[in-house]
Every structure is written in structure tokens, then in C-alpha cells.
mmCIF file of C-alpha atoms in Angstrom:
data_model
loop_
_atom_site.group_PDB
_atom_site.id
_atom_site.type_symbol
_atom_site.label_atom_id
_atom_site.label_comp_id
_atom_site.label_asym_id
_atom_site.label_seq_id
_atom_site.Cartn_x
_atom_site.Cartn_y
_atom_site.Cartn_z
ATOM 1 C CA MET J 1 -65.368 187.059 37.488
ATOM 2 C CA PRO J 2 -66.374 184.925 34.482
ATOM 3 C CA ASP J 3 -69.816 185.016 32.850
ATOM 4 C CA ALA J 4 -72.254 185.414 35.744
ATOM 5 C CA ARG J 5 -74.655 182.711 34.496
ATOM 6 C CA ASP J 6 -72.708 180.258 32.347
ATOM 7 C CA VAL J 7 -72.144 176.998 34.230
ATOM 8 C CA THR J 8 -71.155 175.058 31.105
ATOM 9 C CA PRO J 9 -69.943 172.271 31.027
ATOM 10 C CA TYR J 10 -71.602 171.358 34.326
ATOM 11 C CA ASP J 11 -75.199 170.217 34.628
ATOM 12 C CA ALA J 12 -75.490 169.634 38.401
ATOM 13 C CA LEU J 13 -73.951 170.428 41.789
ATOM 14 C CA LEU J 14 -73.670 167.740 44.468
ATOM 15 C CA LEU J 15 -73.500 168.789 48.120
ATOM 16 C CA LEU J 16 -71.420 166.038 49.723
ATOM 17 C CA SER J 17 -71.391 165.781 53.505
ATOM 18 C CA PHE J 18 -70.707 163.491 56.456
ATOM 19 C CA GLY J 19 -74.260 162.711 57.502
ATOM 20 C CA GLY J 20 -75.641 162.087 60.962
ATOM 21 C CA PRO J 21 -78.360 160.208 62.874
ATOM 22 C CA GLU J 22 -81.858 161.669 63.037
ATOM 23 C CA GLY J 23 -83.205 159.674 65.973
ATOM 24 C CA PRO J 24 -82.077 157.372 68.812
ATOM 25 C CA ASP J 25 -82.495 154.218 66.724
ATOM 26 C CA ASP J 26 -80.135 155.655 64.100
ATOM 27 C CA VAL J 27 -77.154 156.280 66.374
ATOM 28 C CA VAL J 28 -75.511 152.847 66.489
ATOM 29 C CA PRO J 29 -76.150 152.030 62.791
ATOM 30 C CA PHE J 30 -74.710 155.439 61.903
ATOM 31 C CA LEU J 31 -71.601 154.799 64.011
ATOM 32 C CA GLU J 32 -71.287 151.359 62.429
ATOM 33 C CA ASN J 33 -71.130 153.108 59.059
ATOM 34 C CA VAL J 34 -68.517 155.580 60.320
ATOM 35 C CA THR J 35 -66.298 152.871 61.834
ATOM 36 C CA ARG J 36 -66.908 150.083 59.312
ATOM 37 C CA GLY J 37 -63.956 147.710 59.015
ATOM 38 C CA ARG J 38 -62.439 148.601 62.396
ATOM 39 C CA GLY J 39 -64.079 145.777 64.372
ATOM 40 C CA ILE J 40 -65.514 148.009 67.103
ATOM 41 C CA PRO J 41 -68.128 146.126 69.195
ATOM 42 C CA THR J 42 -71.686 147.416 69.505
ATOM 43 C CA GLU J 43 -71.378 148.124 73.231
ATOM 44 C CA ARG J 44 -68.405 150.387 72.551
ATOM 45 C CA LEU J 45 -70.369 152.190 69.847
ATOM 46 C CA LYS J 46 -73.195 152.821 72.319
ATOM 47 C CA GLU J 47 -70.666 154.387 74.662
ATOM 48 C CA VAL J 48 -69.221 156.512 71.851
ATOM 49 C CA GLY J 49 -72.748 157.538 70.874
ATOM 50 C CA ARG J 50 -73.567 159.043 74.259
ATOM 51 C CA HIS J 51 -72.973 162.518 72.807
ATOM 52 C CA TYR J 52 -75.794 161.930 70.344
ATOM 53 C CA PHE J 53 -78.126 160.503 72.979
ATOM 54 C CA LEU J 54 -77.720 163.718 75.006
ATOM 55 C CA PHE J 55 -79.382 165.466 72.059
ATOM 56 C CA GLY J 56 -82.168 162.936 71.535
ATOM 57 C CA GLY J 57 -80.076 160.859 69.130
ATOM 58 C CA VAL J 58 -80.209 163.646 66.550
ATOM 59 C CA SER J 59 -77.216 165.248 64.911
ATOM 60 C CA PRO J 60 -77.907 168.767 63.662
ATOM 61 C CA ILE J 61 -75.811 168.251 60.532
ATOM 62 C CA ASN J 62 -78.626 166.991 58.291
ATOM 63 C CA ASP J 63 -80.870 169.950 59.076
ATOM 64 C CA GLN J 64 -77.876 172.235 58.549
ATOM 65 C CA ASN J 65 -77.381 170.686 55.114
ATOM 66 C CA ARG J 66 -81.063 171.103 54.268
ATOM 67 C CA ALA J 67 -80.786 174.781 55.145
ATOM 68 C CA LEU J 68 -77.641 175.131 53.022
ATOM 69 C CA LEU J 69 -79.377 173.389 50.114
ATOM 70 C CA ASP J 70 -82.221 175.887 50.342
ATOM 71 C CA ALA J 71 -79.760 178.790 50.467
ATOM 72 C CA LEU J 72 -77.848 177.520 47.433
ATOM 73 C CA ARG J 73 -80.983 176.920 45.381
ATOM 74 C CA LYS J 74 -82.316 180.368 46.299
ATOM 75 C CA ASP J 75 -79.045 182.090 45.396
ATOM 76 C CA PHE J 76 -78.705 180.204 42.109
ATOM 77 C CA ALA J 77 -82.291 181.026 41.116
ATOM 78 C CA GLU J 78 -81.901 184.702 41.989
ATOM 79 C CA HIS J 79 -78.751 184.936 39.849
ATOM 80 C CA GLY J 80 -80.035 182.968 36.870
ATOM 81 C CA LEU J 81 -77.898 179.838 37.287
ATOM 82 C CA ASP J 82 -79.581 176.838 35.724
ATOM 83 C CA LEU J 83 -77.866 174.274 37.924
ATOM 84 C CA PRO J 84 -79.837 171.752 40.010
ATOM 85 C CA VAL J 85 -78.413 170.993 43.455
ATOM 86 C CA TYR J 86 -78.440 167.469 44.916
ATOM 87 C CA TRP J 87 -77.341 166.179 48.327
ATOM 88 C CA GLY J 88 -75.574 162.964 49.331
ATOM 89 C CA ASN J 89 -73.857 161.810 52.549
ATOM 90 C CA ARG J 90 -70.933 159.599 53.391
ATOM 91 C CA ASN J 91 -72.460 157.855 56.423
ATOM 92 C CA TRP J 92 -76.238 158.343 56.510
ATOM 93 C CA ALA J 93 -79.255 158.949 54.315
ATOM 94 C CA PRO J 94 -79.387 160.355 51.744
ATOM 95 C CA TYR J 95 -76.429 158.120 50.885
ATOM 96 C CA LEU J 96 -73.965 159.267 48.258
ATOM 97 C CA THR J 97 -74.367 156.231 46.006
ATOM 98 C CA ASP J 98 -78.163 156.576 46.005
ATOM 99 C CA THR J 99 -77.940 160.278 45.168
ATOM 100 C CA LEU J 100 -75.393 159.721 42.416
ATOM 101 C CA ARG J 101 -77.611 157.005 40.923
ATOM 102 C CA GLU J 102 -80.529 159.458 40.969
ATOM 103 C CA MET J 103 -78.394 162.079 39.243
ATOM 104 C CA VAL J 104 -77.375 159.667 36.489
ATOM 105 C CA ARG J 105 -80.974 158.606 35.926
ATOM 106 C CA ASP J 106 -81.880 162.313 35.732
ATOM 107 C CA GLY J 107 -79.415 162.622 32.873
ATOM 108 C CA ARG J 108 -76.637 164.434 34.733
ATOM 109 C CA ARG J 109 -73.316 163.818 33.003
ATOM 110 C CA ARG J 110 -70.953 166.521 34.304
ATOM 111 C CA ILE J 111 -71.133 167.015 38.047
ATOM 112 C CA LEU J 112 -69.421 169.475 40.396
ATOM 113 C CA VAL J 113 -69.022 168.474 44.044
ATOM 114 C CA LEU J 114 -69.084 170.791 47.052
ATOM 115 C CA ALA J 115 -67.764 169.012 50.151
ATOM 116 C CA THR J 116 -68.709 170.407 53.558
ATOM 117 C CA SER J 117 -65.053 170.695 54.543
ATOM 118 C CA ALA J 118 -63.105 173.827 53.671
ATOM 119 C CA TYR J 119 -59.572 172.558 54.286
ATOM 120 C CA ALA J 120 -57.080 170.017 52.968
ATOM 121 C CA SER J 121 -56.768 166.743 54.882
ATOM 122 C CA TYR J 122 -57.380 163.047 54.321
ATOM 123 C CA SER J 123 -60.738 163.021 56.146
ATOM 124 C CA GLY J 124 -61.754 166.413 54.769
ATOM 125 C CA CYS J 125 -60.886 165.844 51.122
ATOM 126 C CA ARG J 126 -59.356 162.590 49.906
ATOM 127 C CA GLN J 127 -61.759 160.395 51.866
ATOM 128 C CA TYR J 128 -64.667 162.137 50.138
ATOM 129 C CA ARG J 129 -62.909 161.492 46.835
ATOM 130 C CA GLU J 130 -62.590 157.815 47.799
ATOM 131 C CA ASN J 131 -66.322 157.756 48.600
ATOM 132 C CA LEU J 132 -67.001 159.175 45.140
ATOM 133 C CA ALA J 133 -64.862 156.453 43.561
ATOM 134 C CA ASP J 134 -66.731 153.781 45.557
ATOM 135 C CA ALA J 135 -70.068 155.193 44.396
ATOM 136 C CA LEU J 136 -68.935 155.303 40.766
ATOM 137 C CA ALA J 137 -67.725 151.702 41.021
ATOM 138 C CA ALA J 138 -71.145 150.678 42.344
ATOM 139 C CA LEU J 139 -72.929 152.418 39.467
ATOM 140 C CA GLU J 140 -70.508 150.876 36.978
ATOM 141 C CA SER J 141 -71.348 147.402 38.344
ATOM 142 C CA GLU J 142 -75.019 148.202 37.697
ATOM 143 C CA GLY J 143 -74.265 149.016 34.066
ATOM 144 C CA LEU J 144 -75.078 152.722 34.396
ATOM 145 C CA GLU J 145 -73.345 155.384 32.338
ATOM 146 C CA LEU J 146 -70.815 157.119 34.574
ATOM 147 C CA PRO J 147 -70.759 160.902 34.845
ATOM 148 C CA LYS J 148 -67.554 162.950 34.942
ATOM 149 C CA ILE J 149 -67.078 164.400 38.416
ATOM 150 C CA ASP J 150 -64.994 167.383 39.538
ATOM 151 C CA LYS J 151 -64.610 168.731 43.068
ATOM 152 C CA LEU J 152 -64.639 172.423 43.934
ATOM 153 C CA ARG J 153 -61.370 173.718 45.369
ATOM 154 C CA HIS J 154 -60.823 174.317 49.077
ATOM 155 C CA TYR J 155 -62.643 177.502 50.039
ATOM 156 C CA PHE J 156 -61.131 178.265 53.461
ATOM 157 C CA ASN J 157 -59.859 181.680 52.334
ATOM 158 C CA HIS J 158 -62.778 182.779 50.165
ATOM 159 C CA PRO J 159 -64.272 186.039 51.493
ATOM 160 C CA GLY J 160 -67.761 184.521 51.497
ATOM 161 C CA PHE J 161 -66.542 181.909 53.985
ATOM 162 C CA LEU J 162 -64.478 184.351 56.065
ATOM 163 C CA GLU J 163 -66.886 187.272 56.398
ATOM 164 C CA PRO J 164 -69.618 185.411 58.337
ATOM 165 C CA MET J 165 -66.973 184.133 60.782
ATOM 166 C CA ILE J 166 -65.510 187.622 61.260
ATOM 167 C CA ASP J 167 -68.974 188.972 62.050
ATOM 168 C CA GLY J 168 -69.573 186.059 64.425
ATOM 169 C CA VAL J 169 -66.416 186.802 66.425
ATOM 170 C CA ILE J 170 -67.294 190.494 66.672
ATOM 171 C CA ARG J 171 -70.832 189.666 67.855
ATOM 172 C CA SER J 172 -69.434 187.294 70.478
ATOM 173 C CA LEU J 173 -67.037 189.958 71.732
ATOM 174 C CA GLU J 174 -69.948 192.388 72.044
ATOM 175 C CA GLU J 175 -71.821 189.818 74.148
ATOM 176 C CA LEU J 176 -69.022 189.687 76.736
ATOM 177 C CA PRO J 177 -69.182 191.953 79.807
ATOM 178 C CA GLU J 178 -67.669 195.316 78.925
ATOM 179 C CA ASP J 179 -64.992 195.122 81.622
ATOM 180 C CA VAL J 180 -63.430 191.959 80.101
ATOM 181 C CA ARG J 181 -64.196 192.522 76.413
ATOM 182 C CA ASP J 182 -61.020 194.282 75.277
ATOM 183 C CA GLY J 183 -58.792 191.749 77.013
ATOM 184 C CA ALA J 184 -60.581 188.723 75.557
ATOM 185 C CA HIS J 185 -58.485 185.995 73.980
ATOM 186 C CA LEU J 186 -59.561 184.447 70.652
ATOM 187 C CA ALA J 187 -59.321 180.651 70.466
ATOM 188 C CA PHE J 188 -59.695 179.496 66.862
ATOM 189 C CA SER J 189 -60.790 175.880 67.041
ATOM 190 C CA THR J 190 -60.751 173.040 64.527
ATOM 191 C CA HIS J 191 -60.930 169.248 64.526
ATOM 192 C CA SER J 192 -57.767 167.608 65.789
ATOM 193 C CA ILE J 193 -56.252 164.966 63.514
ATOM 194 C CA PRO J 194 -53.177 162.730 63.899
ATOM 195 C CA THR J 195 -49.993 164.732 63.396
ATOM 196 C CA SER J 196 -48.965 162.217 60.732
ATOM 197 C CA ALA J 197 -52.139 163.028 58.766
ATOM 198 C CA ALA J 198 -51.606 166.752 59.229
ATOM 199 C CA ASP J 199 -47.996 166.516 58.020
ATOM 200 C CA THR J 200 -49.077 164.822 54.783
ATOM 201 C CA SER J 201 -52.080 167.072 54.086
ATOM 202 C CA GLY J 202 -52.088 168.972 50.823
ATOM 203 C CA PRO J 203 -49.650 168.609 47.901
ATOM 204 C CA VAL J 204 -46.442 166.635 48.448
ATOM 205 C CA GLU J 205 -44.134 169.644 48.169
ATOM 206 C CA GLY J 206 -45.754 171.169 51.259
ATOM 207 C CA HIS J 207 -45.698 168.104 53.497
ATOM 208 C CA GLY J 208 -44.227 168.347 57.004
ATOM 209 C CA ASP J 209 -44.735 170.789 59.899
ATOM 210 C CA GLY J 210 -48.498 170.302 59.911
ATOM 211 C CA GLY J 211 -48.802 170.390 56.137
ATOM 212 C CA ALA J 212 -51.559 172.332 54.418
ATOM 213 C CA TYR J 213 -54.067 171.569 57.198
ATOM 214 C CA VAL J 214 -52.289 173.625 59.850
ATOM 215 C CA ARG J 215 -51.082 176.329 57.454
ATOM 216 C CA GLN J 216 -54.574 176.901 56.069
ATOM 217 C CA HIS J 217 -56.134 177.179 59.529
ATOM 218 C CA LEU J 218 -53.414 179.547 60.716
ATOM 219 C CA ASP J 219 -53.992 181.731 57.678
ATOM 220 C CA VAL J 220 -57.733 181.875 58.357
ATOM 221 C CA ALA J 221 -57.187 182.639 62.050
ATOM 222 C CA LYS J 222 -54.791 185.461 61.184
ATOM 223 C CA LEU J 223 -57.197 186.929 58.623
ATOM 224 C CA ILE J 224 -60.070 186.919 61.120
ATOM 225 C CA ALA J 225 -57.967 188.373 63.954
ATOM 226 C CA GLU J 226 -56.704 191.158 61.674
ATOM 227 C CA ALA J 227 -60.230 191.959 60.485
ATOM 228 C CA VAL J 228 -61.475 192.079 64.093
ATOM 229 C CA ARG J 229 -58.668 194.497 64.975
ATOM 230 C CA GLU J 230 -59.463 196.729 61.996
ATOM 231 C CA ARG J 231 -63.189 196.852 62.798
ATOM 232 C CA THR J 232 -63.026 197.146 66.604
ATOM 233 C CA GLY J 233 -59.721 198.931 67.150
ATOM 234 C CA VAL J 234 -58.637 196.225 69.614
ATOM 235 C CA ASP J 235 -55.779 193.806 68.966
ATOM 236 C CA HIS J 236 -56.896 190.564 70.608
ATOM 237 C CA PRO J 237 -54.338 187.812 71.269
ATOM 238 C CA TRP J 238 -55.223 184.540 69.554
ATOM 239 C CA GLN J 239 -54.188 180.919 69.102
ATOM 240 C CA LEU J 240 -55.169 177.956 66.944
ATOM 241 C CA VAL J 241 -56.505 175.132 69.140
ATOM 242 C CA TYR J 242 -58.015 171.709 68.552
ATOM 243 C CA GLN J 243 -60.961 169.602 69.657
ATOM 244 C CA SER J 244 -62.758 166.292 69.140
ATOM 245 C CA ARG J 245 -59.753 163.992 69.409
ATOM 246 C CA SER J 246 -60.833 160.369 69.024
ATOM 247 C CA GLY J 247 -57.642 158.344 68.512
ATOM 248 C CA ALA J 248 -55.625 156.006 70.717
ATOM 249 C CA PRO J 249 -53.716 157.867 73.470
ATOM 250 C CA HIS J 250 -50.282 156.727 72.226
ATOM 251 C CA ILE J 251 -50.773 158.256 68.759
ATOM 252 C CA PRO J 252 -49.780 161.952 68.567
ATOM 253 C CA TRP J 253 -52.624 164.277 67.554
ATOM 254 C CA LEU J 254 -52.634 168.030 67.020
ATOM 255 C CA GLU J 255 -52.686 170.042 70.256
ATOM 256 C CA PRO J 256 -53.529 171.968 72.422
ATOM 257 C CA ASP J 257 -56.990 170.664 73.203
ATOM 258 C CA ILE J 258 -59.547 173.433 73.711
ATOM 259 C CA CYS J 259 -60.289 172.538 77.350
ATOM 260 C CA ASP J 260 -56.577 172.377 78.222
ATOM 261 C CA HIS J 261 -56.179 175.710 76.462
ATOM 262 C CA LEU J 262 -58.924 177.299 78.549
ATOM 263 C CA GLU J 263 -57.188 176.149 81.722
ATOM 264 C CA GLU J 264 -53.842 177.498 80.528
ATOM 265 C CA ARG J 265 -55.292 180.866 79.467
ATOM 266 C CA HIS J 266 -57.158 181.217 82.759
ATOM 267 C CA ALA J 267 -53.968 180.478 84.700
ATOM 268 C CA ALA J 268 -52.213 183.156 82.620
ATOM 269 C CA GLY J 269 -54.774 185.731 83.720
ATOM 270 C CA VAL J 270 -56.832 186.070 80.550
ATOM 271 C CA PRO J 271 -60.152 187.725 81.548
ATOM 272 C CA ALA J 272 -62.376 186.154 78.849
ATOM 273 C CA VAL J 273 -62.309 183.923 75.763
ATOM 274 C CA VAL J 274 -64.172 183.799 72.477
ATOM 275 C CA ILE J 275 -64.050 180.389 70.802
ATOM 276 C CA ALA J 276 -64.342 180.562 67.019
ATOM 277 C CA PRO J 277 -64.943 177.127 65.399
ATOM 278 C CA ILE J 278 -63.235 177.999 62.103
ATOM 279 C CA GLY J 279 -62.748 174.351 61.115
ATOM 280 C CA PHE J 280 -66.480 173.644 60.813
ATOM 281 C CA VAL J 281 -68.950 174.741 58.163
ATOM 282 C CA SER J 282 -71.974 174.262 60.444
ATOM 283 C CA ASP J 283 -72.959 173.605 64.062
ATOM 284 C CA HIS J 284 -72.798 169.823 63.947
ATOM 285 C CA MET J 285 -72.202 167.483 66.882
ATOM 286 C CA GLU J 286 -68.534 168.316 67.467
ATOM 287 C CA VAL J 287 -69.535 171.958 67.907
ATOM 288 C CA LEU J 288 -72.615 171.301 70.064
ATOM 289 C CA TYR J 289 -70.921 168.799 72.366
ATOM 290 C CA ASP J 290 -67.202 169.586 72.422
ATOM 291 C CA LEU J 291 -67.650 173.361 72.531
ATOM 292 C CA ASP J 292 -71.178 174.177 73.700
ATOM 293 C CA THR J 293 -71.169 171.404 76.322
ATOM 294 C CA GLU J 294 -67.645 170.384 77.394
ATOM 295 C CA ALA J 295 -65.758 173.634 76.770
ATOM 296 C CA GLU J 296 -68.592 175.710 78.206
ATOM 297 C CA ALA J 297 -68.613 173.531 81.332
ATOM 298 C CA LYS J 298 -64.843 173.968 81.673
ATOM 299 C CA ALA J 299 -65.155 177.745 81.361
ATOM 300 C CA GLU J 300 -67.880 177.807 84.013
ATOM 301 C CA GLU J 301 -65.729 175.651 86.302
ATOM 302 C CA LEU J 302 -62.882 178.149 85.904
ATOM 303 C CA GLY J 303 -65.114 181.182 86.268
ATOM 304 C CA LEU J 304 -63.893 182.310 82.847
ATOM 305 C CA PRO J 305 -66.359 184.348 80.749
ATOM 306 C CA MET J 306 -66.648 182.583 77.379
ATOM 307 C CA ARG J 307 -68.656 182.962 74.194
ATOM 308 C CA ARG J 308 -68.731 180.699 71.162
ATOM 309 C CA SER J 309 -69.058 182.417 67.807
ATOM 310 C CA ALA J 310 -71.232 181.190 64.969
ATOM 311 C CA THR J 311 -70.243 178.891 62.144
ATOM 312 C CA VAL J 312 -70.969 179.869 58.538
ATOM 313 C CA GLY J 313 -73.963 177.553 58.074
ATOM 314 C CA ASP J 314 -76.452 178.795 55.483
ATOM 315 C CA ASP J 315 -75.278 182.413 55.513
ATOM 316 C CA PRO J 316 -76.210 184.020 52.156
ATOM 317 C CA ARG J 317 -72.604 185.159 51.717
ATOM 318 C CA PHE J 318 -71.452 181.552 51.799
ATOM 319 C CA ALA J 319 -74.099 180.552 49.257
ATOM 320 C CA ALA J 320 -72.868 183.404 47.054
ATOM 321 C CA ALA J 321 -69.287 182.158 47.507
ATOM 322 C CA VAL J 322 -70.312 178.714 46.283
ATOM 323 C CA ARG J 323 -71.912 180.304 43.229
ATOM 324 C CA GLU J 324 -68.682 182.195 42.526
ATOM 325 C CA LEU J 325 -66.634 179.010 42.945
ATOM 326 C CA VAL J 326 -68.926 177.182 40.514
ATOM 327 C CA LEU J 327 -68.639 179.929 37.896
ATOM 328 C CA GLU J 328 -64.876 180.137 38.399
ATOM 329 C CA ARG J 329 -64.417 176.402 37.894
ATOM 330 C CA ALA J 330 -66.802 176.280 34.928
ATOM 331 C CA ALA J 331 -64.904 179.076 33.187
ATOM 332 C CA ALA J 332 -61.594 177.330 33.821
ATOM 333 C CA GLU J 333 -62.976 174.108 32.349
ATOM 334 C CA ARG J 334 -64.025 176.056 29.263
ATOM 335 C CA GLY J 335 -60.431 177.252 28.891
ATOM 336 C CA GLN J 336 -61.056 180.846 29.940
ATOM 337 C CA GLU J 337 -58.554 182.844 31.967
ATOM 338 C CA VAL J 338 -59.749 183.050 35.573
ATOM 339 C CA THR J 339 -58.522 185.039 38.573
ATOM 340 C CA PRO J 340 -59.580 182.967 41.604
ATOM 341 C CA CYS J 341 -60.991 184.836 44.583
ATOM 342 C CA ALA J 342 -58.907 184.212 47.706
ATOM 343 C CA LEU J 343 -57.615 186.240 50.654
ATOM 344 C CA GLY J 344 -54.506 185.798 52.779
ATOM 345 C CA ALA J 345 -50.998 184.611 52.135
ATOM 346 C CA LEU J 346 -51.714 181.193 50.614
ATOM 347 C CA GLY J 347 -53.733 182.140 47.547
ATOM 348 C CA ALA J 348 -56.319 179.970 45.853
ATOM 349 C CA SER J 349 -56.089 176.215 46.283
ATOM 350 C CA HIS J 350 -55.676 173.807 43.366
ATOM 351 C CA ASN J 351 -58.665 172.774 41.244
ATOM 352 C CA LEU J 352 -57.354 169.242 40.772
ATOM 353 C CA CYS J 353 -55.893 167.343 43.712
ATOM 354 C CA PRO J 354 -52.391 166.226 42.652
ATOM 355 C CA VAL J 355 -50.931 162.741 43.056
ATOM 356 C CA GLY J 356 -49.784 162.202 46.650
ATOM 357 C CA CYS J 357 -52.135 164.845 48.073
ATOM 358 C CA CYS J 358 -53.525 163.892 51.525
ATOM 359 C CA PRO J 359 -52.613 160.183 51.143
ATOM 360 C CA ALA J 360 -54.443 157.362 52.889
ATOM 361 C CA ARG J 361 -52.641 154.789 55.065
ATOM 362 C CA ALA J 362 -53.707 152.117 52.578
ATOM 363 C CA PRO J 363 -54.004 153.316 48.965
ATOM 364 C CA ARG J 364 -57.538 153.316 47.565
ATOM 365 C CA PRO J 365 -59.016 154.677 44.327
ATOM 366 C CA ALA J 366 -60.156 158.298 44.592
ATOM 367 C CA ALA J 367 -62.230 160.206 42.036
ATOM 368 C CA ALA J 368 -61.982 163.891 41.040
ATOM 369 C CA GLY J 369 -58.199 164.107 41.249
ATOM 370 C CA ALA J 370 -55.093 163.688 39.108
ATOM 371 C CA ASP J 371 -54.919 160.016 40.134
ATOM 372 C CA SER J 372 -58.592 159.273 39.470
ATOM 373 C CA PRO J 373 -59.406 156.035 37.625
ATOM 374 C CA TYR J 374 -62.570 157.806 36.413
ATOM 375 C CA ALA J 375 -61.031 160.671 34.444
#
């Protein structure tokens, strides 16, 4: 590990997230932001927003981000890192452009970005980079001095991200009735995306067969399952499954869907299931509705004992992992030799997204990558 306090050349960290509504009146405007340019009528957005209205129109993601901000600031202070942490969202307040403007006016000139997505994909990486480019373009039009922005590498296989999930699966197994515990199946769940987007996720040389998106999730699932076996002495069967599909029915998306998977596992005689939402950093709406509401209802309908394990959230080990990632990247930028911390078969991800990585359907400028117009 490089110098445990030296964050040079960086002078700020930006937590970059999706955002979510914080009241009933926010739901449709929030969804308008998410779907901007697609021509979706308001009545359809109200229908789509029913998940939010079930929870009072409030997404938990903003409070989750506030808790993570507190955890990061606490960890940095305890370890002597002089690095202020800011927060900006893609689709709701605090908006990214507003936060970046604040950072510039505070004199921040070299900014590291932590995105609340651990894996490679268009929506989980490049789209955030496009948002950064849009924000920089807006600041440039205002005549502000532009900062240099870098994005932290994908952290899916960092021990500080994995360990809280391993503990969560073990706790969920312990919550199952003893007579079904050892036979429980582990369903590792993540957000479904179009197969075309999965196939082109990550660097060009790895495109096809689900690309980096599927490979990274499979690696995480295997690491967790192996750790559970080592710590409990039980080898649980497992599978990677998907949730939260939102596309047109004729477009292929990653499968199987979690509810279909529960039906299939029940028919096969599985006595219980633990669902581990490994694709999500925190318990936002896709977790609360698609797993804690729909999947739980399906399990009850089947009479299948089911538990859902915890996401990483503001776990202190994750905050410590972010600190380590910051120090690792800072040392690399200073030209020091660095051994990145990563578990599993895939090794550490790239620091700089290469050209052709996670391409969009229509090319758009993206910051913090090899093809950035704001180098």
C-alpha cells in the first residue's frame, strides 16, 4: 500500500450516484430526468412510478448516499486523509453539474470520482462519464476553470466490497430454519441489461459472451460462495440471476429473472433460497421493490423459505476500501509502483477506461477516459 495519507495530486473526492425522489411530488419529475429524450408521456411515467408511490414517493438511495458520505468522511478523518468529499447525482438533487460548480468555486482542481456502481457496463460506467462530460461542458460555457477529473477503477473484487456481502449471506443462512439451511440455494442477483450492452461491456478485447459485466458478476458470486463454504463447511449451490428488467419485450435481456428462478428452483426441490443482491451498492428501489416485495411475494406463494442478504451500504469496510482505492490511484498518478488490491481470477480493473469500452448506441463525449475531450 502506498503512503497511507498522501492523496496528492487530488484535492477532492466526488461521490457520483443515480439519485432518487424524496417525496410524492418528486416522482414524475425524477422519472422525466431519467427518461429524458425518449418521449414517454406523463401518464406512462406515473404508471412506472408506482413502485415509488408504494414507499411514499421516496427512494432510499439518497439517504443511503448520505450515510456513505458520513462513513467516508469519518474514515478519512480517522486515517489523516485531507480530502473533502462531495456528492452529486445524475437524476436528482444534488445534481452533478451544481456540485461540480461548487467544487470549482471551492478551488478544487484535481478531482477523483467514486461512482456507486462496482461493475463495467454502459449504464454503470460510461454513462456516468458522459454525465461528467456534460457537466464540464456546462461549466465551460459559464467561463469557469475546468478541473481535471479521474474515475476510480471498478471495485467489484476489492475485499472491502466483498467481505460485507459474505457476512450478509452467512447471516441470512443463519436466519433460515435449521432443517432447510444446509440445502439452501444462493441466488446472486444483479440488474438485468440488454444482452447487446452486456456483450460490449468492458474493454474491446473482452467483448462477447456477456462481456466484462457477466464475467465480473460471476467472479464475485464464486468468491462469495467459496468464502461461505470455507466459513460454514457447507457447499451451497448457486447461480447468477437478474432483476429489474425494463426494456421492450422483443429485445433480449440477461436472464433468468429472479422470480422465474425461484419457481424453477422450487420445482427442482430446493428447500430454501438466499438472495444476495451483489450488483447493488445499497438498498435502493430495485432492491426494496424487486426483491423485498416481488421476489418475497413469489417465495411466499411457492411456500419457499427465502432470505435476502444485505448490500454493502455504509459498512466501514467499504469506506476503508474507498480510502485504499484513493491512495492507490494517487500513488499511481505520482508515478509510484502500485500493487492493486483485488481478489479472484480477473485481477484489478483498469484505471483509465480505454477507447471502445462500454460504448453507447450513439457516440457522446465522455470524461475520465482515454477518449475524453477533457484530458
